[in-house]
Tab-separated table of C-alpha atoms and ligand atoms in Angstrom:
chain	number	residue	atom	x	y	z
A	29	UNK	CA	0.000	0.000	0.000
A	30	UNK	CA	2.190	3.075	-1.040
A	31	UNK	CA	0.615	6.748	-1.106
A	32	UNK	CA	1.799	9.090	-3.732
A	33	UNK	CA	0.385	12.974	-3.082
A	34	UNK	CA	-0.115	14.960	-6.486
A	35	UNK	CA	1.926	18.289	-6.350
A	36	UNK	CA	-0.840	19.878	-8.652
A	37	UNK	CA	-2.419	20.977	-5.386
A	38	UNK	CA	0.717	22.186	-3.603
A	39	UNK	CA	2.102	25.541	-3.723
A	40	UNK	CA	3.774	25.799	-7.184
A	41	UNK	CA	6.150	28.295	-5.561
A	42	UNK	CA	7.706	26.540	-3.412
A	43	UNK	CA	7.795	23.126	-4.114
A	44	UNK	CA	11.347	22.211	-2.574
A	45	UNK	CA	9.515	22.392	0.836
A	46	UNK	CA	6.263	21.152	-0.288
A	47	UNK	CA	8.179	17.953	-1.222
A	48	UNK	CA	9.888	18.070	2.294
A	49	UNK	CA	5.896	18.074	3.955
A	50	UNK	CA	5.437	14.420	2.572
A	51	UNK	CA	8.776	12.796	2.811
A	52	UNK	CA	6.509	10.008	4.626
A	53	UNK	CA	5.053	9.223	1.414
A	54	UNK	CA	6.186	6.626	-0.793
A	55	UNK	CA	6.322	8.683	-4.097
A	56	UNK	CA	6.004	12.292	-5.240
A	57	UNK	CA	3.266	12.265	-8.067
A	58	UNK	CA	3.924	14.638	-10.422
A	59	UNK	CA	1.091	15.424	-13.178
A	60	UNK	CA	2.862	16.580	-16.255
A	61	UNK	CA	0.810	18.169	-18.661
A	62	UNK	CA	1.022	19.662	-22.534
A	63	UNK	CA	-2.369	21.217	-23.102
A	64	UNK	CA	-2.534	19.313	-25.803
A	65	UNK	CA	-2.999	15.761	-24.562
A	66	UNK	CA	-5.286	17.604	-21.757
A	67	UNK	CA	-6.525	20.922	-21.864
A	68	UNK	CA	-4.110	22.184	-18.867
A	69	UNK	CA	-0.483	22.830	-18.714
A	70	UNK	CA	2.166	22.183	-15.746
A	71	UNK	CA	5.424	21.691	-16.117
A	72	UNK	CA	7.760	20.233	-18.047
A	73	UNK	CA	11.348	18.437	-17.875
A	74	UNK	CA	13.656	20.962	-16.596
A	75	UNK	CA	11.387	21.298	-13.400
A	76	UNK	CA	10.817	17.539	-13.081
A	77	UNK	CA	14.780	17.210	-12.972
A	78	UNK	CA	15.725	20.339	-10.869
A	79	UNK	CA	12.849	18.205	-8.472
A	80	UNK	CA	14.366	15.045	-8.803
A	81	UNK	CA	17.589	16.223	-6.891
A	82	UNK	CA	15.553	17.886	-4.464
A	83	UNK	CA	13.170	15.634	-3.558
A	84	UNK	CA	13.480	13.657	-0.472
A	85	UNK	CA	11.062	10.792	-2.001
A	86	UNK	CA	11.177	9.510	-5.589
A	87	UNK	CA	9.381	11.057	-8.438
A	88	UNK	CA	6.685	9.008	-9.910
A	89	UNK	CA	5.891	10.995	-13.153
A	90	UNK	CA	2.456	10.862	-14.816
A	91	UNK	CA	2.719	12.002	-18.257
A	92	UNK	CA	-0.781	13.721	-19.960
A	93	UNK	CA	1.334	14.627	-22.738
A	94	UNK	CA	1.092	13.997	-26.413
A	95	UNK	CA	4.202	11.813	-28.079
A	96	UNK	CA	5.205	9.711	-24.870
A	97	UNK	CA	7.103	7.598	-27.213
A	98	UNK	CA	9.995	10.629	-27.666
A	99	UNK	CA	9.584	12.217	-24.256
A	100	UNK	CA	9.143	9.530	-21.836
A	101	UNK	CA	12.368	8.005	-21.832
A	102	UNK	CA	13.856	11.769	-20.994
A	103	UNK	CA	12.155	11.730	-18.227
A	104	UNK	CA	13.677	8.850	-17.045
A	105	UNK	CA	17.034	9.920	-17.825
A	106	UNK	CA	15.962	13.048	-15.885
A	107	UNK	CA	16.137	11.404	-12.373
A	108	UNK	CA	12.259	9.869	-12.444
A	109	UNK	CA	12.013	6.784	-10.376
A	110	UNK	CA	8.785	5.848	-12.264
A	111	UNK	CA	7.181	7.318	-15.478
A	112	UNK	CA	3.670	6.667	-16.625
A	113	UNK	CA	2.357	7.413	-20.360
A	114	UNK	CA	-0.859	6.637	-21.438
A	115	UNK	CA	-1.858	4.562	-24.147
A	116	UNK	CA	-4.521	6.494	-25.892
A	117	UNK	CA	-1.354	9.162	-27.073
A	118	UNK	CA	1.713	6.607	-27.552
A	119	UNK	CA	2.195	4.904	-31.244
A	120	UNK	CA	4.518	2.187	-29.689
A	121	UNK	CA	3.467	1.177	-26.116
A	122	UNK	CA	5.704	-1.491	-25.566
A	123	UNK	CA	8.658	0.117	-27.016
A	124	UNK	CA	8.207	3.435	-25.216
A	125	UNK	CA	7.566	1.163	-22.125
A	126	UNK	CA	11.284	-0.637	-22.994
A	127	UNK	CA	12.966	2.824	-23.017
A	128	UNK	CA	11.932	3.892	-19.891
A	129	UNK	CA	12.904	0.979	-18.396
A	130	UNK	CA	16.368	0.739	-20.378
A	131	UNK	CA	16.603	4.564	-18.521
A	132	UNK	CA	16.803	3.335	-15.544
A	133	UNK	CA	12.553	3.901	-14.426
A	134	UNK	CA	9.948	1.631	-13.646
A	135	UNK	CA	7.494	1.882	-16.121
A	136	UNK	CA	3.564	2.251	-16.337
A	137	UNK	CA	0.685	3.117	-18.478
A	138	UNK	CA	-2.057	4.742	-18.128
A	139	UNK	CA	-5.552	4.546	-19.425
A	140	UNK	CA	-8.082	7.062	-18.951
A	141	UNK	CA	-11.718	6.591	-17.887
A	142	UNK	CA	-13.393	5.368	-21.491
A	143	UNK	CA	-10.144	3.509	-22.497
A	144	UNK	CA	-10.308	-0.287	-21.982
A	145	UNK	CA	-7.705	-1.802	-20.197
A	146	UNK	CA	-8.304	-5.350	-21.834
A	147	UNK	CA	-6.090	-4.820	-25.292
A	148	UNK	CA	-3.121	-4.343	-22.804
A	149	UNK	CA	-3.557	-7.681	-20.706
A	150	UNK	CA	-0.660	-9.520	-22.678
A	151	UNK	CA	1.916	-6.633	-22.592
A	152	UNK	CA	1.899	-7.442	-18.703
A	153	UNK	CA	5.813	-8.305	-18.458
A	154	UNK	CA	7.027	-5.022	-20.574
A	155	UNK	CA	5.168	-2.597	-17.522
A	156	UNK	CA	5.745	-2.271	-13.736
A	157	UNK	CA	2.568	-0.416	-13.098
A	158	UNK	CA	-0.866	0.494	-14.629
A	159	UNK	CA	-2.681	3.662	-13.319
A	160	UNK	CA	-6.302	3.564	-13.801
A	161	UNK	CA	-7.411	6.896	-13.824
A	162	UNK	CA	-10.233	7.594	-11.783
A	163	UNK	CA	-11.421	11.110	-13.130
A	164	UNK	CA	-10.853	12.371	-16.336
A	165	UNK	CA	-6.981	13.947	-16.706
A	166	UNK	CA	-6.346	17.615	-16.839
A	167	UNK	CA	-7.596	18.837	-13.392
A	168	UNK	CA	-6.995	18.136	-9.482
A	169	UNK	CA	-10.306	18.146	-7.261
A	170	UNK	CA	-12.431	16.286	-9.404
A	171	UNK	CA	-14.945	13.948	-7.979
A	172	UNK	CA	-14.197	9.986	-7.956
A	173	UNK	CA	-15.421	7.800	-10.542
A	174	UNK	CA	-16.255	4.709	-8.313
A	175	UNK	CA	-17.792	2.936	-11.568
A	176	UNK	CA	-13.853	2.330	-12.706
A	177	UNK	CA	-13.088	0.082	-10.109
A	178	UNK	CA	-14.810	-2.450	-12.719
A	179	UNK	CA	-11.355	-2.117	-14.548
A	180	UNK	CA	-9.234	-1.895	-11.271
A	181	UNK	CA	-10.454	-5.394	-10.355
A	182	UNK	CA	-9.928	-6.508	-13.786
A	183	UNK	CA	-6.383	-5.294	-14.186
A	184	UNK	CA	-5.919	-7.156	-10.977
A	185	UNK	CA	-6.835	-10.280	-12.156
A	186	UNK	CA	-5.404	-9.926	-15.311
A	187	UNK	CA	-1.386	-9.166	-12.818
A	188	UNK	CA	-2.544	-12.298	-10.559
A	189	UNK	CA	-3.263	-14.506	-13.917
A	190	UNK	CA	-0.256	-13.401	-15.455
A	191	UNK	CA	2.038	-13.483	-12.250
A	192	UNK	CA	3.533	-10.557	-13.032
A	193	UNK	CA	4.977	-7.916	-10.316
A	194	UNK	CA	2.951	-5.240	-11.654
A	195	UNK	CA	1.357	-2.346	-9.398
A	196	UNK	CA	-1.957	-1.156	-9.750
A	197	UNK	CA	-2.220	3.030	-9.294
A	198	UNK	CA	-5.492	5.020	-8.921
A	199	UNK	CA	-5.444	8.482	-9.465
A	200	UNK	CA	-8.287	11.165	-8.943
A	201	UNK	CA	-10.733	12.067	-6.304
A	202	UNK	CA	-8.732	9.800	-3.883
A	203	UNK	CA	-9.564	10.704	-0.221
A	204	UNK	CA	-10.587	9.080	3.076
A	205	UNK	CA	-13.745	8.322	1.585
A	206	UNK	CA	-12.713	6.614	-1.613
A	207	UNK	CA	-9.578	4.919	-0.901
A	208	UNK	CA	-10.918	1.573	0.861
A	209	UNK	CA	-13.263	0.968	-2.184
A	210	UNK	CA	-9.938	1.338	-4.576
A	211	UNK	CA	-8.001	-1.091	-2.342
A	212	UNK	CA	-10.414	-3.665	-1.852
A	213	UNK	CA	-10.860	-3.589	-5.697
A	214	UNK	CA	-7.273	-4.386	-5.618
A	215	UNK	CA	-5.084	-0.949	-6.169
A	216	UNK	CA	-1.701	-0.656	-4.208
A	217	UNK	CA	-0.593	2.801	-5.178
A	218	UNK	CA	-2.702	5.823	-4.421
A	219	UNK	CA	-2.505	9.096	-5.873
A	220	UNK	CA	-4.041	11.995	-3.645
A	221	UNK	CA	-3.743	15.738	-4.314
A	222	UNK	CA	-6.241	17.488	-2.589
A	223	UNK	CA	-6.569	14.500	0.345
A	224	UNK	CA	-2.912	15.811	1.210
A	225	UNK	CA	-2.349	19.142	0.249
A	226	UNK	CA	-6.034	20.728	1.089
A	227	UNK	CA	-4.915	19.524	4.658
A	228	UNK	CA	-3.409	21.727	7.532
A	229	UNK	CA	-1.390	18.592	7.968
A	230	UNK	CA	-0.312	16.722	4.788
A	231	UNK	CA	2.102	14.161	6.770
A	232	UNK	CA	-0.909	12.644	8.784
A	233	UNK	CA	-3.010	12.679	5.655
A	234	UNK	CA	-0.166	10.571	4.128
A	235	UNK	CA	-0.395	8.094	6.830
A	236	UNK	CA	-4.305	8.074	7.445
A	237	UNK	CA	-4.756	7.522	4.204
A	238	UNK	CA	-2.228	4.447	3.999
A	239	UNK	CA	-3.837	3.198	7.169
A	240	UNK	CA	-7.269	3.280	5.649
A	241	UNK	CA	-6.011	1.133	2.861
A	242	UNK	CA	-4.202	-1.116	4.632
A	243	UNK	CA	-7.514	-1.800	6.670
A	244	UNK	CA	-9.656	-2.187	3.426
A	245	UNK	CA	-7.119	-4.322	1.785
A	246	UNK	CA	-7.120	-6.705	5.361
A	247	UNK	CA	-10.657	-7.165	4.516
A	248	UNK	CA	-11.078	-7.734	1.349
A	249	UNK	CA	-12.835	-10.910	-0.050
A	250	UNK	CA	-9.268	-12.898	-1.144
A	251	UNK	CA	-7.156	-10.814	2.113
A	252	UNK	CA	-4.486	-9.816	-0.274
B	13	DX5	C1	-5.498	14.696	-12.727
B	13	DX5	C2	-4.159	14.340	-12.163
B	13	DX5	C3	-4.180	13.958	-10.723
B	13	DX5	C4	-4.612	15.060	-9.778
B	13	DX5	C5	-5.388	14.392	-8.693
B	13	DX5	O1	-5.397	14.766	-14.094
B	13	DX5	O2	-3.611	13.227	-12.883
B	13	DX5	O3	-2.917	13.426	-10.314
B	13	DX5	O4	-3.557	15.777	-9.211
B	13	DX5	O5	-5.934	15.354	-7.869
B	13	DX5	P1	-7.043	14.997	-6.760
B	13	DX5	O6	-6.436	13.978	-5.839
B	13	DX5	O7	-7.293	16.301	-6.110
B	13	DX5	O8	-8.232	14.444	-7.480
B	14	ZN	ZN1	-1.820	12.283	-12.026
Protein backbone atom coordinates (compact mmCIF):
# COMPACT_ATOMS: atom_id res chain seq x y z
CA UNK A 1 0.00 0.00 0.00
CA UNK A 2 2.19 3.07 -1.04
CA UNK A 3 0.62 6.75 -1.11
CA UNK A 4 1.80 9.09 -3.73
CA UNK A 5 0.39 12.97 -3.08
CA UNK A 6 -0.12 14.96 -6.49
CA UNK A 7 1.93 18.29 -6.35
CA UNK A 8 -0.84 19.88 -8.65
CA UNK A 9 -2.42 20.98 -5.39
CA UNK A 10 0.72 22.19 -3.60
CA UNK A 11 2.10 25.54 -3.72
CA UNK A 12 3.77 25.80 -7.18
CA UNK A 13 6.15 28.30 -5.56
CA UNK A 14 7.71 26.54 -3.41
CA UNK A 15 7.80 23.13 -4.11
CA UNK A 16 11.35 22.21 -2.57
CA UNK A 17 9.52 22.39 0.84
CA UNK A 18 6.26 21.15 -0.29
CA UNK A 19 8.18 17.95 -1.22
CA UNK A 20 9.89 18.07 2.29
CA UNK A 21 5.90 18.07 3.95
CA UNK A 22 5.44 14.42 2.57
CA UNK A 23 8.78 12.80 2.81
CA UNK A 24 6.51 10.01 4.63
CA UNK A 25 5.05 9.22 1.41
CA UNK A 26 6.19 6.63 -0.79
CA UNK A 27 6.32 8.68 -4.10
CA UNK A 28 6.00 12.29 -5.24
CA UNK A 29 3.27 12.26 -8.07
CA UNK A 30 3.92 14.64 -10.42
CA UNK A 31 1.09 15.42 -13.18
CA UNK A 32 2.86 16.58 -16.26
CA UNK A 33 0.81 18.17 -18.66
CA UNK A 34 1.02 19.66 -22.53
CA UNK A 35 -2.37 21.22 -23.10
CA UNK A 36 -2.53 19.31 -25.80
CA UNK A 37 -3.00 15.76 -24.56
CA UNK A 38 -5.29 17.60 -21.76
CA UNK A 39 -6.53 20.92 -21.86
CA UNK A 40 -4.11 22.18 -18.87
CA UNK A 41 -0.48 22.83 -18.71
CA UNK A 42 2.17 22.18 -15.75
CA UNK A 43 5.42 21.69 -16.12
CA UNK A 44 7.76 20.23 -18.05
CA UNK A 45 11.35 18.44 -17.87
CA UNK A 46 13.66 20.96 -16.60
CA UNK A 47 11.39 21.30 -13.40
CA UNK A 48 10.82 17.54 -13.08
CA UNK A 49 14.78 17.21 -12.97
CA UNK A 50 15.72 20.34 -10.87
CA UNK A 51 12.85 18.21 -8.47
CA UNK A 52 14.37 15.05 -8.80
CA UNK A 53 17.59 16.22 -6.89
CA UNK A 54 15.55 17.89 -4.46
CA UNK A 55 13.17 15.63 -3.56
CA UNK A 56 13.48 13.66 -0.47
CA UNK A 57 11.06 10.79 -2.00
CA UNK A 58 11.18 9.51 -5.59
CA UNK A 59 9.38 11.06 -8.44
CA UNK A 60 6.68 9.01 -9.91
CA UNK A 61 5.89 10.99 -13.15
CA UNK A 62 2.46 10.86 -14.82
CA UNK A 63 2.72 12.00 -18.26
CA UNK A 64 -0.78 13.72 -19.96
CA UNK A 65 1.33 14.63 -22.74
CA UNK A 66 1.09 14.00 -26.41
CA UNK A 67 4.20 11.81 -28.08
CA UNK A 68 5.21 9.71 -24.87
CA UNK A 69 7.10 7.60 -27.21
CA UNK A 70 9.99 10.63 -27.67
CA UNK A 71 9.58 12.22 -24.26
CA UNK A 72 9.14 9.53 -21.84
CA UNK A 73 12.37 8.01 -21.83
CA UNK A 74 13.86 11.77 -20.99
CA UNK A 75 12.16 11.73 -18.23
CA UNK A 76 13.68 8.85 -17.04
CA UNK A 77 17.03 9.92 -17.83
CA UNK A 78 15.96 13.05 -15.88
CA UNK A 79 16.14 11.40 -12.37
CA UNK A 80 12.26 9.87 -12.44
CA UNK A 81 12.01 6.78 -10.38
CA UNK A 82 8.79 5.85 -12.26
CA UNK A 83 7.18 7.32 -15.48
CA UNK A 84 3.67 6.67 -16.62
CA UNK A 85 2.36 7.41 -20.36
CA UNK A 86 -0.86 6.64 -21.44
CA UNK A 87 -1.86 4.56 -24.15
CA UNK A 88 -4.52 6.49 -25.89
CA UNK A 89 -1.35 9.16 -27.07
CA UNK A 90 1.71 6.61 -27.55
CA UNK A 91 2.20 4.90 -31.24
CA UNK A 92 4.52 2.19 -29.69
CA UNK A 93 3.47 1.18 -26.12
CA UNK A 94 5.70 -1.49 -25.57
CA UNK A 95 8.66 0.12 -27.02
CA UNK A 96 8.21 3.43 -25.22
CA UNK A 97 7.57 1.16 -22.12
CA UNK A 98 11.28 -0.64 -22.99
CA UNK A 99 12.97 2.82 -23.02
CA UNK A 100 11.93 3.89 -19.89
CA UNK A 101 12.90 0.98 -18.40
CA UNK A 102 16.37 0.74 -20.38
CA UNK A 103 16.60 4.56 -18.52
CA UNK A 104 16.80 3.34 -15.54
CA UNK A 105 12.55 3.90 -14.43
CA UNK A 106 9.95 1.63 -13.65
CA UNK A 107 7.49 1.88 -16.12
CA UNK A 108 3.56 2.25 -16.34
CA UNK A 109 0.68 3.12 -18.48
CA UNK A 110 -2.06 4.74 -18.13
CA UNK A 111 -5.55 4.55 -19.42
CA UNK A 112 -8.08 7.06 -18.95
CA UNK A 113 -11.72 6.59 -17.89
CA UNK A 114 -13.39 5.37 -21.49
CA UNK A 115 -10.14 3.51 -22.50
CA UNK A 116 -10.31 -0.29 -21.98
CA UNK A 117 -7.70 -1.80 -20.20
CA UNK A 118 -8.30 -5.35 -21.83
CA UNK A 119 -6.09 -4.82 -25.29
CA UNK A 120 -3.12 -4.34 -22.80
CA UNK A 121 -3.56 -7.68 -20.71
CA UNK A 122 -0.66 -9.52 -22.68
CA UNK A 123 1.92 -6.63 -22.59
CA UNK A 124 1.90 -7.44 -18.70
CA UNK A 125 5.81 -8.30 -18.46
CA UNK A 126 7.03 -5.02 -20.57
CA UNK A 127 5.17 -2.60 -17.52
CA UNK A 128 5.74 -2.27 -13.74
CA UNK A 129 2.57 -0.42 -13.10
CA UNK A 130 -0.87 0.49 -14.63
CA UNK A 131 -2.68 3.66 -13.32
CA UNK A 132 -6.30 3.56 -13.80
CA UNK A 133 -7.41 6.90 -13.82
CA UNK A 134 -10.23 7.59 -11.78
CA UNK A 135 -11.42 11.11 -13.13
CA UNK A 136 -10.85 12.37 -16.34
CA UNK A 137 -6.98 13.95 -16.71
CA UNK A 138 -6.35 17.62 -16.84
CA UNK A 139 -7.60 18.84 -13.39
CA UNK A 140 -6.99 18.14 -9.48
CA UNK A 141 -10.31 18.15 -7.26
CA UNK A 142 -12.43 16.29 -9.40
CA UNK A 143 -14.95 13.95 -7.98
CA UNK A 144 -14.20 9.99 -7.96
CA UNK A 145 -15.42 7.80 -10.54
CA UNK A 146 -16.25 4.71 -8.31
CA UNK A 147 -17.79 2.94 -11.57
CA UNK A 148 -13.85 2.33 -12.71
CA UNK A 149 -13.09 0.08 -10.11
CA UNK A 150 -14.81 -2.45 -12.72
CA UNK A 151 -11.35 -2.12 -14.55
CA UNK A 152 -9.23 -1.89 -11.27
CA UNK A 153 -10.45 -5.39 -10.36
CA UNK A 154 -9.93 -6.51 -13.79
CA UNK A 155 -6.38 -5.29 -14.19
CA UNK A 156 -5.92 -7.16 -10.98
CA UNK A 157 -6.83 -10.28 -12.16
CA UNK A 158 -5.40 -9.93 -15.31
CA UNK A 159 -1.39 -9.17 -12.82
CA UNK A 160 -2.54 -12.30 -10.56
CA UNK A 161 -3.26 -14.51 -13.92
CA UNK A 162 -0.26 -13.40 -15.45
CA UNK A 163 2.04 -13.48 -12.25
CA UNK A 164 3.53 -10.56 -13.03
CA UNK A 165 4.98 -7.92 -10.32
CA UNK A 166 2.95 -5.24 -11.65
CA UNK A 167 1.36 -2.35 -9.40
CA UNK A 168 -1.96 -1.16 -9.75
CA UNK A 169 -2.22 3.03 -9.29
CA UNK A 170 -5.49 5.02 -8.92
CA UNK A 171 -5.44 8.48 -9.46
CA UNK A 172 -8.29 11.17 -8.94
CA UNK A 173 -10.73 12.07 -6.30
CA UNK A 174 -8.73 9.80 -3.88
CA UNK A 175 -9.56 10.70 -0.22
CA UNK A 176 -10.59 9.08 3.08
CA UNK A 177 -13.75 8.32 1.58
CA UNK A 178 -12.71 6.61 -1.61
CA UNK A 179 -9.58 4.92 -0.90
CA UNK A 180 -10.92 1.57 0.86
CA UNK A 181 -13.26 0.97 -2.18
CA UNK A 182 -9.94 1.34 -4.58
CA UNK A 183 -8.00 -1.09 -2.34
CA UNK A 184 -10.41 -3.67 -1.85
CA UNK A 185 -10.86 -3.59 -5.70
CA UNK A 186 -7.27 -4.39 -5.62
CA UNK A 187 -5.08 -0.95 -6.17
CA UNK A 188 -1.70 -0.66 -4.21
CA UNK A 189 -0.59 2.80 -5.18
CA UNK A 190 -2.70 5.82 -4.42
CA UNK A 191 -2.51 9.10 -5.87
CA UNK A 192 -4.04 11.99 -3.65
CA UNK A 193 -3.74 15.74 -4.31
CA UNK A 194 -6.24 17.49 -2.59
CA UNK A 195 -6.57 14.50 0.35
CA UNK A 196 -2.91 15.81 1.21
CA UNK A 197 -2.35 19.14 0.25
CA UNK A 198 -6.03 20.73 1.09
CA UNK A 199 -4.91 19.52 4.66
CA UNK A 200 -3.41 21.73 7.53
CA UNK A 201 -1.39 18.59 7.97
CA UNK A 202 -0.31 16.72 4.79
CA UNK A 203 2.10 14.16 6.77
CA UNK A 204 -0.91 12.64 8.78
CA UNK A 205 -3.01 12.68 5.65
CA UNK A 206 -0.17 10.57 4.13
CA UNK A 207 -0.39 8.09 6.83
CA UNK A 208 -4.30 8.07 7.45
CA UNK A 209 -4.76 7.52 4.20
CA UNK A 210 -2.23 4.45 4.00
CA UNK A 211 -3.84 3.20 7.17
CA UNK A 212 -7.27 3.28 5.65
CA UNK A 213 -6.01 1.13 2.86
CA UNK A 214 -4.20 -1.12 4.63
CA UNK A 215 -7.51 -1.80 6.67
CA UNK A 216 -9.66 -2.19 3.43
CA UNK A 217 -7.12 -4.32 1.79
CA UNK A 218 -7.12 -6.71 5.36
CA UNK A 219 -10.66 -7.17 4.52
CA UNK A 220 -11.08 -7.73 1.35
CA UNK A 221 -12.83 -10.91 -0.05
CA UNK A 222 -9.27 -12.90 -1.14
CA UNK A 223 -7.16 -10.81 2.11
CA UNK A 224 -4.49 -9.82 -0.27
C1 LIG B 1 -5.50 14.70 -12.73
C2 LIG B 1 -4.16 14.34 -12.16
C3 LIG B 1 -4.18 13.96 -10.72
C4 LIG B 1 -4.61 15.06 -9.78
C5 LIG B 1 -5.39 14.39 -8.69
O1 LIG B 1 -5.40 14.77 -14.09
O2 LIG B 1 -3.61 13.23 -12.88
O3 LIG B 1 -2.92 13.43 -10.31
O4 LIG B 1 -3.56 15.78 -9.21
O5 LIG B 1 -5.93 15.35 -7.87
P1 LIG B 1 -7.04 15.00 -6.76
O6 LIG B 1 -6.44 13.98 -5.84
O7 LIG B 1 -7.29 16.30 -6.11
O8 LIG B 1 -8.23 14.44 -7.48
ZN1 LIG C 1 -1.82 12.28 -12.03
Amino acid sequence: MQISPSILAADFANLERELARISGADWAHIDVMDGHFVPNLTLGLPVVQALADVSPVPLDVHLMIEDPDRWAPQYAEAGAGSVTFHVEAAADVVATARSVRAAGARAAIAVKPDTPFEPYADILAEVDMVLVMTVEPGFGGQSFMAEQMDKVRQVRRSVEHARVPVWIEVDGGISADTIGTCAEAGADVFVAGSAVYGQDDPAKAVAELRASAQRSRGSAPDGS
